[in-house]
Short mmCIF file of C-alpha atoms in Angstrom, two decimals:
data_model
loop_
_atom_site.label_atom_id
_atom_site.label_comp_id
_atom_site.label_asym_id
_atom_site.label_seq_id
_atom_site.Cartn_x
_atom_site.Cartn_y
_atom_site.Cartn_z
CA UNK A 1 144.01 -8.11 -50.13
CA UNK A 2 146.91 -5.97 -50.67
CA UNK A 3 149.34 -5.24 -47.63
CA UNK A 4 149.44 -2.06 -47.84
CA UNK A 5 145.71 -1.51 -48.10
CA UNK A 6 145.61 -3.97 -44.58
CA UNK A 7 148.21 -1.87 -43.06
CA UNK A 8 146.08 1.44 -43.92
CA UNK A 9 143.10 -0.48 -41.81
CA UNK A 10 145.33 -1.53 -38.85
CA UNK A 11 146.72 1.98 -38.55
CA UNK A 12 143.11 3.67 -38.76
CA UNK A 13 141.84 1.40 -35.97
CA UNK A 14 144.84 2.47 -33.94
CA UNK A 15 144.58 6.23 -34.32
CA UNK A 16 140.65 5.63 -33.90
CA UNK A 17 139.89 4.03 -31.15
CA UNK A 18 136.78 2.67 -30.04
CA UNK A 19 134.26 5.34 -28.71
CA UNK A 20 131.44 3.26 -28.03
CA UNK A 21 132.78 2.82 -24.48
CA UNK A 22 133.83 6.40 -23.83
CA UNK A 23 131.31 8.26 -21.09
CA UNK A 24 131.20 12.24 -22.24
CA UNK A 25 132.03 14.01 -19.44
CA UNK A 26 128.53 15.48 -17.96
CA UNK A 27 128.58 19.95 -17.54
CA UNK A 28 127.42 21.53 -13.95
CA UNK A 29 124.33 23.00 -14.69
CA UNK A 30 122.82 26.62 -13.56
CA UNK A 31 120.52 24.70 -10.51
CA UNK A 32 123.87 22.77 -9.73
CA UNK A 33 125.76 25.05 -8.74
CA UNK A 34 123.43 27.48 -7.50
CA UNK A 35 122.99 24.38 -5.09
CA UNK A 36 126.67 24.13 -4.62
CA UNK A 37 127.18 27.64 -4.42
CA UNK A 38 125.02 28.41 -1.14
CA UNK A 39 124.54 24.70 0.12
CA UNK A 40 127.31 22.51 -0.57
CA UNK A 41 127.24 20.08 1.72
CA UNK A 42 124.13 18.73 0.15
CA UNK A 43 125.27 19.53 -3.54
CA UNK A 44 128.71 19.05 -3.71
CA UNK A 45 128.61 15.42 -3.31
CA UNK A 46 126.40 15.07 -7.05
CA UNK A 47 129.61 16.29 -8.76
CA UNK A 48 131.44 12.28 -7.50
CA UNK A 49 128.67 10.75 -9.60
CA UNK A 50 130.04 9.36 -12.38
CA UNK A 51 130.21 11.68 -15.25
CA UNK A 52 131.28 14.64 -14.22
CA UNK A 53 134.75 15.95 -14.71
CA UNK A 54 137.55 16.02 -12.02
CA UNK A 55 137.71 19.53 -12.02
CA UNK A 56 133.79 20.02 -11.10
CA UNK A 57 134.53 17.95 -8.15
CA UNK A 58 137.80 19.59 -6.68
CA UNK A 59 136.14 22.85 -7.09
CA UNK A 60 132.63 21.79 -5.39
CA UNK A 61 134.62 19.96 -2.39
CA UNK A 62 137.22 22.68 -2.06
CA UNK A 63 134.18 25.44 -2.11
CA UNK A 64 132.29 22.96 0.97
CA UNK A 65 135.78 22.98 2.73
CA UNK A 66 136.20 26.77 2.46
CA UNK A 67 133.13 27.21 4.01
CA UNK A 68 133.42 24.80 6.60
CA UNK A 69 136.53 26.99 8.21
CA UNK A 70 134.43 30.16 7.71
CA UNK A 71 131.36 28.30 9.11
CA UNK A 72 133.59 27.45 12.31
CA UNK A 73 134.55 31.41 13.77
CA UNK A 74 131.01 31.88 13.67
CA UNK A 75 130.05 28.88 15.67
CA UNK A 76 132.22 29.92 18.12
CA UNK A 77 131.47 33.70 18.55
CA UNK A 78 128.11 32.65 19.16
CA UNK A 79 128.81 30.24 21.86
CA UNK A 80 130.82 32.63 23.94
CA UNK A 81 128.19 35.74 22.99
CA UNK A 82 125.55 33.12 24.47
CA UNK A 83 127.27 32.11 27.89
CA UNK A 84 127.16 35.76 29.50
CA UNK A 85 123.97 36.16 28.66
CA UNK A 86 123.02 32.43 30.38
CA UNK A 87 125.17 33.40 33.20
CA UNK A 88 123.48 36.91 33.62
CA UNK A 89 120.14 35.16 33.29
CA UNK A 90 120.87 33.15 36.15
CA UNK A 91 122.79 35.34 38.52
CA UNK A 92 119.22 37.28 38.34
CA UNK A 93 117.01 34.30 39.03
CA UNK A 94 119.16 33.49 41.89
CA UNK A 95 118.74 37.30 43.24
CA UNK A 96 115.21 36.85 42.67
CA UNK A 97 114.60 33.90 44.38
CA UNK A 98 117.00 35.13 47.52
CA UNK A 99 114.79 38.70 47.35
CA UNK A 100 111.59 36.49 47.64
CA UNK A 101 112.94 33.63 50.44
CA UNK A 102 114.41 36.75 52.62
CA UNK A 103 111.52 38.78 52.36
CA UNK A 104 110.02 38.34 56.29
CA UNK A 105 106.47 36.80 56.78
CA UNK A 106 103.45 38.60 57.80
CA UNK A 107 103.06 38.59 61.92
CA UNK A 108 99.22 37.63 63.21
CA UNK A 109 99.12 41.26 64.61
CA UNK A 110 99.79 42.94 60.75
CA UNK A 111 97.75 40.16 58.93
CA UNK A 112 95.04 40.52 61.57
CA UNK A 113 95.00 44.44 61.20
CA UNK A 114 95.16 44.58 57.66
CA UNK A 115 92.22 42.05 57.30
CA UNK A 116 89.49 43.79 60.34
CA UNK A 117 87.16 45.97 59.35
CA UNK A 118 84.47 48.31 61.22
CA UNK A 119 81.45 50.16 60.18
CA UNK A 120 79.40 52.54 62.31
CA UNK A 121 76.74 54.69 62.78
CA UNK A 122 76.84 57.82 64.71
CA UNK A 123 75.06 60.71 66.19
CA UNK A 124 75.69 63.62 68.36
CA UNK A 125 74.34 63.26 72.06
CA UNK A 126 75.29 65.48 75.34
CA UNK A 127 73.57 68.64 73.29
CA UNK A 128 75.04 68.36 70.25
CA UNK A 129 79.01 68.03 71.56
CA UNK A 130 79.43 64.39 72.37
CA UNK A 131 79.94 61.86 69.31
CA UNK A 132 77.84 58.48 70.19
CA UNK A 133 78.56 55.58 67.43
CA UNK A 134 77.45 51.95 66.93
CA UNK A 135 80.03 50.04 65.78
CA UNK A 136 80.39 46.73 64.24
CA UNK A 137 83.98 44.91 64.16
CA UNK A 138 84.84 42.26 61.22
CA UNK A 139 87.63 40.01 61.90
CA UNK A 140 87.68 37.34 59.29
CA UNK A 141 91.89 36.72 60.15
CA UNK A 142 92.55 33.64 62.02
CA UNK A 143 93.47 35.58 65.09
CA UNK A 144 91.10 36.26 67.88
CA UNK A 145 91.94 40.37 68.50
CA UNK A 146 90.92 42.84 71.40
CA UNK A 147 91.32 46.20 72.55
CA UNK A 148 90.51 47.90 69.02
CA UNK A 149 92.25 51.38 69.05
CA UNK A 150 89.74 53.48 66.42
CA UNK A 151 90.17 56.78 65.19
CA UNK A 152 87.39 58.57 63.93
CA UNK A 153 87.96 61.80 61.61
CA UNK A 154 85.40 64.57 61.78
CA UNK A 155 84.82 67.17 58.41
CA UNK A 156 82.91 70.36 58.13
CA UNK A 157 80.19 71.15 55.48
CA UNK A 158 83.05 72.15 52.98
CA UNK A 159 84.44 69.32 53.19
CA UNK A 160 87.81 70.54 56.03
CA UNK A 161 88.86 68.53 58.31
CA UNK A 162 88.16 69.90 61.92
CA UNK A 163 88.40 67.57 64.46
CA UNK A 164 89.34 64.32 65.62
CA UNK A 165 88.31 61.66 68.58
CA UNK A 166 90.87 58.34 69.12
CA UNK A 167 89.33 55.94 71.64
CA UNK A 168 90.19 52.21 72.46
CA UNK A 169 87.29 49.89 72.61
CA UNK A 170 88.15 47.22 74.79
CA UNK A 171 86.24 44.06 73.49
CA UNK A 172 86.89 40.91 72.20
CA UNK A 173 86.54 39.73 68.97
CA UNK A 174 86.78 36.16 67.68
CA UNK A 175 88.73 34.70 64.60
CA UNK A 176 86.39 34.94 61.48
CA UNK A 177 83.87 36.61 63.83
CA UNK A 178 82.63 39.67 65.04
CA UNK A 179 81.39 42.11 67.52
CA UNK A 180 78.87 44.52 67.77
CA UNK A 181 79.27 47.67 70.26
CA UNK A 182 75.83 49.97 70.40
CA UNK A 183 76.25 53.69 71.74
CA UNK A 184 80.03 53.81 71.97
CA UNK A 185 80.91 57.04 73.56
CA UNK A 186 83.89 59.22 71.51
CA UNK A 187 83.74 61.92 73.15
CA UNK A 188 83.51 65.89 72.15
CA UNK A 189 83.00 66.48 68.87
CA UNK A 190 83.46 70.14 67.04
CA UNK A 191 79.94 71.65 66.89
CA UNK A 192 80.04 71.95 62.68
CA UNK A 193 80.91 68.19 62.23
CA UNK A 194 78.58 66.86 59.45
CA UNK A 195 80.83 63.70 58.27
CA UNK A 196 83.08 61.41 60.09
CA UNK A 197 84.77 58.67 59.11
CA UNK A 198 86.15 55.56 61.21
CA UNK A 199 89.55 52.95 61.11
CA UNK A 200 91.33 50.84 63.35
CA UNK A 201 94.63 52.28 63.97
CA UNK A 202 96.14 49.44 66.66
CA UNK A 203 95.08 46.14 68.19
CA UNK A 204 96.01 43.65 70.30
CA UNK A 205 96.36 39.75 69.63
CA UNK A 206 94.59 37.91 72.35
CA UNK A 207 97.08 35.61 73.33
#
């Protein structure tokens, strides 16, 4: 073989080399960096596969960084928004629970006049002027009570009020009992009552 026609070879192998080992370098596609774009802490790290270019991963890590020192402010703002409002929240529960604790208990004379009860039955005796009831007490507190203070309220035809009788009927009555008191005298009674109605105004606890 001629030498120059070897030399021609040798320098054509030089200024060719091999590319049978060269790797092209791989393109970011559209779904890349869509993904890289608005999440790149999951995405950015495909771009340091092998393949792609240095360039495609400075730009995908430097994007994740820049968003990781935006992402931080915000992190922040919201954790100080959020401890007033947890602080608030409890000063309240606090109040509430100190409104509830201080709030004074029920004595056996108020829970035992808020539970009795009486019914009744009345007519007019003495010629039409004296009001004569039967009356029967409930008591189903867990206070044994006496000397039941009862007002009765007297109303015309119309429907006025006209009169009034307050008596004090002074009988026991057992816890979760009751009593029965048959032709209880009220006294005078306006001549046009037609309705009347009866309560227990006051008590006594029998001690």
């Amino acid at each position: 073989m001629p030498a120059n026609q070897q030399s021609f070879r040798n320098f054509t192998a030089q200024a060719n080399p091999t590319t049978a080992n060269s790797i092209p370098t791989k393109r970011v596609g559209i779904l890349l960096g869509i993904g890289i774009l608005f999440m790149p802490y999951i995405f950015s790290w495909f771009t340091l596969q092998k393949g792609y270019s240095s360039l495609a991963r400075i730009v995908s890590l430097s994007w994740m960084g820049l968003v990781f020192l935006l992402y931080i402010p915000t992190i922040i703002l919201n954790s100080r928004n959020t401890e007033p409002r947890n602080a608030a929240t409890l000063t309240a529960t606090t109040n509430t629970s100190t409104t509830v604790s201080s709030t004074p208990s029920e004595s056996p004379k108020q829970a035992a006049l808020r539970q009795a009860t009486i019914n009744f039955k009345w007519s007019k005796g003495g010629f039409g002027s004296v009001m004569e009831a039967d009356f029967t007490i409930q008591n189903p507190s867990n206070y044994a009570i006496k000397d039941i203070e009862v007002t009765c309220t007297h109303f015309a035809n119309s429907g006025t009020e006209i009169d009034s009788n307050t008596r004090t009927i002074y009988e026991t009555v057992p816890a979760k009992g009751k009593k029965v008191v048959k032709n209880f005298n009220m006294g005078f009674i306006h001549s046009q009552a037609h309705k009347s109605g009866c309560e227990i105004e006051d008590l006594v606890i029998v001690q």
